[in-house]
Amino acid sequence: MQSISNLISLAAGGPSSSISLKEIHEAVVRYNCAEYLEPLSILLPLLSCHCDGAMDLIRDCGLSSSPKEVLIVVQEAIEQLQSHGNDEEDETEDPDPDIVHRVIGIVSLCSPAISRSRLGKTTALKLCSPMLDHICSLISSASPRATKDEGRALITEVARLVKALGDWAPTVAIASDLVQIKVVLLRELLDTTVMGCASSIQANLAATAVESHFPRFSFKSAVKEGWQEGEKAMLDVQVALTVLSDSSQANVRETNSLSDLIYLAHSTPPAPFTPSALPDLHRLLVQALQMNLFLDESLFLLFRILTQEGTDVPPNVATSLCEILSALASTHLDPFVRQFSLRMLSLTLSRLPPPPRLEILLKLTTDQGFPQIRGPAIGLVKEAVLEALALPAPSARLNPFASPELLRVFGGVLFRPNPPEFFSERKTREELERSLELLRIVDCLSFYYVLLQRDRENKTEVRSVGNVRSVQSSFLRPLRQFLTEHTTGQ
């Protein structure tokens, strides 16, 4: 069947061939002649080929050709990529644009070739260990270059490889080697791939969850088209984890690493949480959010935890979370992440007793590092006040948000401009349009109006003569003068 190999090599080399790789693959399947394909001749050209049918023919070879010959080609392909990688480090060559595509092909070949190999005098560990180590290293260097589709495809292929070898190893390996293969080699390969390609998953966990829980959360859906493909890739990962754990449940283990955090977020069915879930996951969640990594998974887990009844939220955990969430709500480029982070900030604060809640809100409303959060934080103060005013009288009297302490703490923050000289400075129209302080002042006015309307019993003493005069002199009167000066002639 030398002619088939020639046709494949010609079709893989460019558009000059009279027959396509897809047509060749269909003919191979139709006439059941995959065993006659020559891996030593056709695999290397196919690994670099993006044409339809190339990956199908690679799989045909992996499943039907001599495992020994397939693994020879795999080793040669790995060495080529390693050599190219060394040249890139020496800056003697440009980055290989096909590296991820070729790694995907190599992984798809290894799964059937290794599991069909005759061990002879070697062991299962000696057969697969060097190859899995090399593949893991290649994925580590190649994954940052993966497109969304390539990242998902690589996750899928590695998950299938892990499942296949996880099923194969117990039939051929001794007990000590089996532990090394499954717990070390295969788990490390899976972790490396999922971590490296996490930005490609994009399963929209957070957006889907929040839209189902808060239908009015956003006027425009943040769920992006094609998220199902990311979900499918992670379902394959769950199957692989199940094989590695030797149980009917995916092995999420104790959540000790960022890869465990990703697996936990994508676990199907969703893993149950204990009341101590937030303290237990706090370190990893903070690490992921601070590094701006795995935001979809991290925010989704945080949402699930905070919307579960009985969740324990210690003040020290809430304080560090609020610092990170306020930074995300202030500066992240994605509008959904900003909005969602603010909602998580609200949920975190709602779980706290009044004193630490008041302390955190005071920090947020006076934040110098992220002035963008000062306005939205006033809305969070408003939420706390409305909750407190709705409490029965005995509880409300003990709550600082429904007592004169509210204005003692926040009066000098909310009813004065920041900076203090804001009202006395003349500003251009462009400066006003860019001003965060003007937006904050609108939030302050909204808060004052709601407080006057809802505090009918004057629990906060918002209607006391002293407070009314203070707000008039420090805030409302200067604001009127400022508006009069800046609206004249504009």
mmCIF file of C-alpha atoms in Angstrom, residues 103-326:
data_model
loop_
_atom_site.group_PDB
_atom_site.id
_atom_site.type_symbol
_atom_site.label_atom_id
_atom_site.label_comp_id
_atom_site.label_asym_id
_atom_site.label_seq_id
_atom_site.Cartn_x
_atom_site.Cartn_y
_atom_site.Cartn_z
ATOM 1 C CA VAL A 103 1.566 18.186 20.660
ATOM 2 C CA ILE A 104 -2.154 17.360 20.336
ATOM 3 C CA GLY A 105 -1.286 14.855 17.591
ATOM 4 C CA ILE A 106 1.498 13.310 19.676
ATOM 5 C CA VAL A 107 -0.832 12.863 22.660
ATOM 6 C CA SER A 108 -3.520 11.248 20.498
ATOM 7 C CA LEU A 109 -0.945 8.737 19.202
ATOM 8 C CA CYS A 110 0.394 7.790 22.627
ATOM 9 C CA SER A 111 -2.889 6.632 24.055
ATOM 10 C CA PRO A 112 -3.474 3.604 21.785
ATOM 11 C CA ALA A 113 0.199 2.963 21.002
ATOM 12 C CA ILE A 114 1.335 2.597 24.618
ATOM 13 C CA SER A 115 -1.659 0.525 25.669
ATOM 14 C CA ARG A 116 -1.182 -1.855 22.672
ATOM 15 C CA SER A 117 2.558 -2.300 23.195
ATOM 16 C CA ARG A 118 4.048 -5.630 24.225
ATOM 17 C CA LEU A 119 6.179 -5.119 27.304
ATOM 18 C CA GLY A 120 8.598 -8.009 26.836
ATOM 19 C CA LYS A 121 11.464 -7.548 29.311
ATOM 20 C CA THR A 122 10.585 -3.935 30.118
ATOM 21 C CA THR A 123 7.972 -2.794 32.621
ATOM 22 C CA ALA A 124 4.911 -0.620 32.143
ATOM 23 C CA LEU A 125 6.585 2.129 34.174
ATOM 24 C CA LYS A 126 9.781 2.076 32.101
ATOM 25 C CA LEU A 127 7.751 2.124 28.888
ATOM 26 C CA CYS A 128 5.573 5.111 29.648
ATOM 27 C CA SER A 129 7.551 7.161 32.186
ATOM 28 C CA PRO A 130 10.079 8.844 29.819
ATOM 29 C CA MET A 131 7.406 9.589 27.214
ATOM 30 C CA LEU A 132 4.913 11.049 29.708
ATOM 31 C CA ASP A 133 7.655 13.192 31.252
ATOM 32 C CA HIS A 134 8.592 14.565 27.830
ATOM 33 C CA ILE A 135 4.963 15.232 26.910
ATOM 34 C CA CYS A 136 4.366 16.970 30.214
ATOM 35 C CA SER A 137 7.370 19.229 29.570
ATOM 36 C CA LEU A 138 6.196 19.999 26.024
ATOM 37 C CA ILE A 139 2.691 20.890 27.242
ATOM 38 C CA SER A 140 4.133 23.166 29.899
ATOM 39 C CA SER A 141 6.039 25.166 27.272
ATOM 40 C CA ALA A 142 3.404 24.975 24.506
ATOM 41 C CA SER A 143 0.182 25.697 26.415
ATOM 42 C CA PRO A 144 0.727 29.493 26.743
ATOM 43 C CA ARG A 145 0.545 29.673 22.923
ATOM 44 C CA ALA A 146 -2.689 27.697 22.614
ATOM 45 C CA THR A 147 -5.761 29.302 21.108
ATOM 46 C CA LYS A 148 -9.079 28.691 22.820
ATOM 47 C CA ASP A 149 -9.915 25.782 20.499
ATOM 48 C CA GLU A 150 -6.403 24.299 20.728
ATOM 49 C CA GLY A 151 -6.430 24.533 24.522
ATOM 50 C CA ARG A 152 -9.741 22.724 24.747
ATOM 51 C CA ALA A 153 -8.569 20.065 22.260
ATOM 52 C CA LEU A 154 -5.354 19.517 24.218
ATOM 53 C CA ILE A 155 -7.274 19.117 27.496
ATOM 54 C CA THR A 156 -9.584 16.600 25.815
ATOM 55 C CA GLU A 157 -6.759 14.536 24.289
ATOM 56 C CA VAL A 158 -4.747 14.456 27.515
ATOM 57 C CA ALA A 159 -7.833 13.463 29.517
ATOM 58 C CA ARG A 160 -8.440 10.598 27.101
ATOM 59 C CA LEU A 161 -4.786 9.552 27.326
ATOM 60 C CA VAL A 162 -4.950 9.585 31.119
ATOM 61 C CA LYS A 163 -8.132 7.504 31.097
ATOM 62 C CA ALA A 164 -6.725 4.979 28.609
ATOM 63 C CA LEU A 165 -3.449 4.505 30.475
ATOM 64 C CA GLY A 166 -5.251 4.576 33.818
ATOM 65 C CA ASP A 167 -7.334 1.619 32.631
ATOM 66 C CA TRP A 168 -4.308 -0.130 31.077
ATOM 67 C CA ALA A 169 -1.802 0.204 33.913
ATOM 68 C CA PRO A 170 -3.595 -2.075 36.455
ATOM 69 C CA THR A 171 -3.556 -4.930 33.927
ATOM 70 C CA VAL A 172 0.211 -4.861 33.341
ATOM 71 C CA ALA A 173 1.972 -3.039 36.208
ATOM 72 C CA ILE A 174 3.082 -4.258 39.619
ATOM 73 C CA ALA A 175 1.560 -2.493 42.629
ATOM 74 C CA SER A 176 4.443 -0.091 43.307
ATOM 75 C CA ASP A 177 4.737 0.879 39.633
ATOM 76 C CA LEU A 178 0.981 1.349 39.423
ATOM 77 C CA VAL A 179 1.069 4.011 42.127
ATOM 78 C CA GLN A 180 3.899 5.804 40.326
ATOM 79 C CA ILE A 181 2.043 5.700 36.990
ATOM 80 C CA LYS A 182 -1.380 6.785 38.207
ATOM 81 C CA VAL A 183 -0.764 8.975 41.233
ATOM 82 C CA VAL A 184 2.403 10.685 39.981
ATOM 83 C CA LEU A 185 2.868 10.548 36.199
ATOM 84 C CA LEU A 186 -0.721 10.665 34.948
ATOM 85 C CA ARG A 187 -1.952 13.056 37.628
ATOM 86 C CA GLU A 188 0.938 15.437 36.984
ATOM 87 C CA LEU A 189 0.251 15.306 33.242
ATOM 88 C CA LEU A 190 -3.414 16.087 33.774
ATOM 89 C CA ASP A 191 -2.681 18.884 36.271
ATOM 90 C CA THR A 192 -0.086 20.478 33.993
ATOM 91 C CA THR A 193 -2.447 20.442 31.032
ATOM 92 C CA VAL A 194 -5.487 21.819 32.831
ATOM 93 C CA MET A 195 -3.454 24.523 34.573
ATOM 94 C CA GLY A 196 -1.685 25.511 31.364
ATOM 95 C CA CYS A 197 -4.861 25.594 29.277
ATOM 96 C CA ALA A 198 -7.249 26.909 31.947
ATOM 97 C CA SER A 199 -7.796 30.172 30.067
ATOM 98 C CA SER A 200 -9.153 28.143 27.137
ATOM 99 C CA ILE A 201 -11.865 26.373 29.141
ATOM 100 C CA GLN A 202 -14.249 29.344 29.329
ATOM 101 C CA ALA A 203 -17.194 27.256 30.501
ATOM 102 C CA ASN A 204 -18.880 30.396 31.913
ATOM 103 C CA LEU A 205 -19.538 28.794 35.299
ATOM 104 C CA ALA A 206 -19.932 32.083 37.154
ATOM 105 C CA ALA A 207 -22.128 33.764 34.548
ATOM 106 C CA THR A 208 -24.423 30.751 34.229
ATOM 107 C CA ALA A 209 -24.769 30.386 37.996
ATOM 108 C CA VAL A 210 -25.472 34.026 38.723
ATOM 109 C CA GLU A 211 -28.019 34.374 35.931
ATOM 110 C CA SER A 212 -29.941 31.371 37.240
ATOM 111 C CA HIS A 213 -29.774 32.648 40.831
ATOM 112 C CA PHE A 214 -30.302 36.357 40.105
ATOM 113 C CA PRO A 215 -32.301 36.586 36.847
ATOM 114 C CA ARG A 216 -32.170 40.397 36.961
ATOM 115 C CA PHE A 217 -28.472 40.559 37.687
ATOM 116 C CA SER A 218 -27.609 41.892 34.242
ATOM 117 C CA PHE A 219 -29.602 43.300 31.361
ATOM 118 C CA LYS A 220 -27.233 41.582 28.933
ATOM 119 C CA SER A 221 -26.181 37.951 29.256
ATOM 120 C CA ALA A 222 -22.512 37.464 30.093
ATOM 121 C CA VAL A 223 -22.650 33.817 28.973
ATOM 122 C CA LYS A 224 -20.439 33.603 25.898
ATOM 123 C CA GLU A 225 -21.180 31.554 22.821
ATOM 124 C CA GLY A 226 -19.440 28.181 22.624
ATOM 125 C CA TRP A 227 -19.072 27.669 26.385
ATOM 126 C CA GLN A 228 -20.406 24.123 25.978
ATOM 127 C CA GLU A 229 -17.123 23.009 24.348
ATOM 128 C CA GLY A 230 -15.209 24.019 27.457
ATOM 129 C CA GLU A 231 -17.710 22.121 29.583
ATOM 130 C CA LYS A 232 -17.277 19.001 27.409
ATOM 131 C CA ALA A 233 -13.496 19.138 27.786
ATOM 132 C CA MET A 234 -13.812 19.278 31.573
ATOM 133 C CA LEU A 235 -16.291 16.391 31.556
ATOM 134 C CA ASP A 236 -13.532 14.305 29.930
ATOM 135 C CA VAL A 237 -11.221 15.456 32.720
ATOM 136 C CA GLN A 238 -13.766 14.300 35.302
ATOM 137 C CA VAL A 239 -13.825 10.849 33.682
ATOM 138 C CA ALA A 240 -10.007 10.718 33.807
ATOM 139 C CA LEU A 241 -10.009 11.733 37.480
ATOM 140 C CA THR A 242 -12.503 8.978 38.229
ATOM 141 C CA VAL A 243 -10.157 6.388 36.692
ATOM 142 C CA LEU A 244 -7.201 7.730 38.672
ATOM 143 C CA SER A 245 -9.164 7.591 41.925
ATOM 144 C CA ASP A 246 -10.490 4.040 41.418
ATOM 145 C CA SER A 247 -13.957 5.173 42.493
ATOM 146 C CA SER A 248 -17.269 6.202 40.997
ATOM 147 C CA GLN A 249 -16.576 9.823 41.914
ATOM 148 C CA ALA A 250 -13.992 12.093 40.315
ATOM 149 C CA ASN A 251 -10.966 12.399 42.571
ATOM 150 C CA VAL A 252 -11.127 15.968 43.840
ATOM 151 C CA ARG A 253 -9.079 14.892 46.928
ATOM 152 C CA GLU A 254 -8.378 17.474 49.584
ATOM 153 C CA THR A 255 -8.180 20.778 47.781
ATOM 154 C CA ASN A 256 -4.475 21.515 48.188
ATOM 155 C CA SER A 257 -3.519 23.045 44.844
ATOM 156 C CA LEU A 258 -4.876 25.384 42.212
ATOM 157 C CA SER A 259 -5.521 22.430 39.902
ATOM 158 C CA ASP A 260 -7.690 20.909 42.656
ATOM 159 C CA LEU A 261 -9.591 24.202 42.758
ATOM 160 C CA ILE A 262 -10.338 23.935 39.026
ATOM 161 C CA TYR A 263 -11.465 20.311 39.352
ATOM 162 C CA LEU A 264 -13.691 21.220 42.289
ATOM 163 C CA ALA A 265 -15.390 23.978 40.291
ATOM 164 C CA HIS A 266 -16.099 21.646 37.361
ATOM 165 C CA SER A 267 -17.051 18.569 39.421
ATOM 166 C CA THR A 268 -20.209 16.837 38.209
ATOM 167 C CA PRO A 269 -22.481 16.595 40.109
ATOM 168 C CA PRO A 270 -21.371 19.639 42.109
ATOM 169 C CA ALA A 271 -19.352 18.702 45.177
ATOM 170 C CA PRO A 272 -21.174 19.448 48.460
ATOM 171 C CA PHE A 273 -19.723 22.107 50.748
ATOM 172 C CA THR A 274 -19.414 22.007 54.517
ATOM 173 C CA PRO A 275 -19.988 25.173 56.613
ATOM 174 C CA SER A 276 -16.190 25.541 56.846
ATOM 175 C CA ALA A 277 -15.715 25.518 53.063
ATOM 176 C CA LEU A 278 -14.711 29.174 52.839
ATOM 177 C CA PRO A 279 -11.993 29.016 55.521
ATOM 178 C CA ASP A 280 -10.784 25.726 53.993
ATOM 179 C CA LEU A 281 -10.552 27.135 50.450
ATOM 180 C CA HIS A 282 -9.627 30.660 51.448
ATOM 181 C CA ARG A 283 -5.887 30.400 50.743
ATOM 182 C CA LEU A 284 -6.364 28.993 47.237
ATOM 183 C CA LEU A 285 -9.186 31.382 46.352
ATOM 184 C CA VAL A 286 -7.132 34.368 47.446
ATOM 185 C CA GLN A 287 -4.107 33.098 45.515
ATOM 186 C CA ALA A 288 -6.109 32.614 42.301
ATOM 187 C CA LEU A 289 -7.907 35.959 42.561
ATOM 188 C CA GLN A 290 -4.708 37.855 43.359
ATOM 189 C CA MET A 291 -2.924 36.303 40.372
ATOM 190 C CA ASN A 292 -5.935 36.952 38.111
ATOM 191 C CA LEU A 293 -5.971 33.239 37.260
ATOM 192 C CA PHE A 294 -8.903 30.850 36.955
ATOM 193 C CA LEU A 295 -11.308 33.713 37.718
ATOM 194 C CA ASP A 296 -14.321 31.881 36.324
ATOM 195 C CA GLU A 297 -13.734 28.866 38.553
ATOM 196 C CA SER A 298 -12.726 30.910 41.623
ATOM 197 C CA LEU A 299 -15.657 33.324 41.450
ATOM 198 C CA PHE A 300 -18.051 30.444 40.779
ATOM 199 C CA LEU A 301 -16.869 28.552 43.867
ATOM 200 C CA LEU A 302 -17.071 31.710 45.949
ATOM 201 C CA PHE A 303 -20.615 32.295 44.693
ATOM 202 C CA ARG A 304 -21.669 28.733 45.542
ATOM 203 C CA ILE A 305 -20.188 28.978 49.028
ATOM 204 C CA LEU A 306 -21.671 32.377 49.854
ATOM 205 C CA THR A 307 -25.155 31.469 48.609
ATOM 206 C CA GLN A 308 -25.223 28.282 50.704
ATOM 207 C CA GLU A 309 -27.022 28.501 54.015
ATOM 208 C CA GLY A 310 -24.915 28.115 57.136
ATOM 209 C CA THR A 311 -21.587 29.068 55.579
ATOM 210 C CA ASP A 312 -19.034 30.191 58.135
ATOM 211 C CA VAL A 313 -17.364 33.515 57.191
ATOM 212 C CA PRO A 314 -14.746 34.460 59.820
ATOM 213 C CA PRO A 315 -14.004 38.220 59.896
ATOM 214 C CA ASN A 316 -10.311 37.759 59.009
ATOM 215 C CA VAL A 317 -11.277 35.679 55.946
ATOM 216 C CA ALA A 318 -13.894 38.249 54.934
ATOM 217 C CA THR A 319 -11.412 41.115 55.289
ATOM 218 C CA SER A 320 -8.843 39.600 52.913
ATOM 219 C CA LEU A 321 -11.548 38.549 50.444
ATOM 220 C CA CYS A 322 -13.076 42.033 50.449
ATOM 221 C CA GLU A 323 -9.698 43.593 49.707
ATOM 222 C CA ILE A 324 -9.232 41.401 46.636
ATOM 223 C CA LEU A 325 -12.843 41.635 45.442
ATOM 224 C CA SER A 326 -12.816 45.429 45.733
#
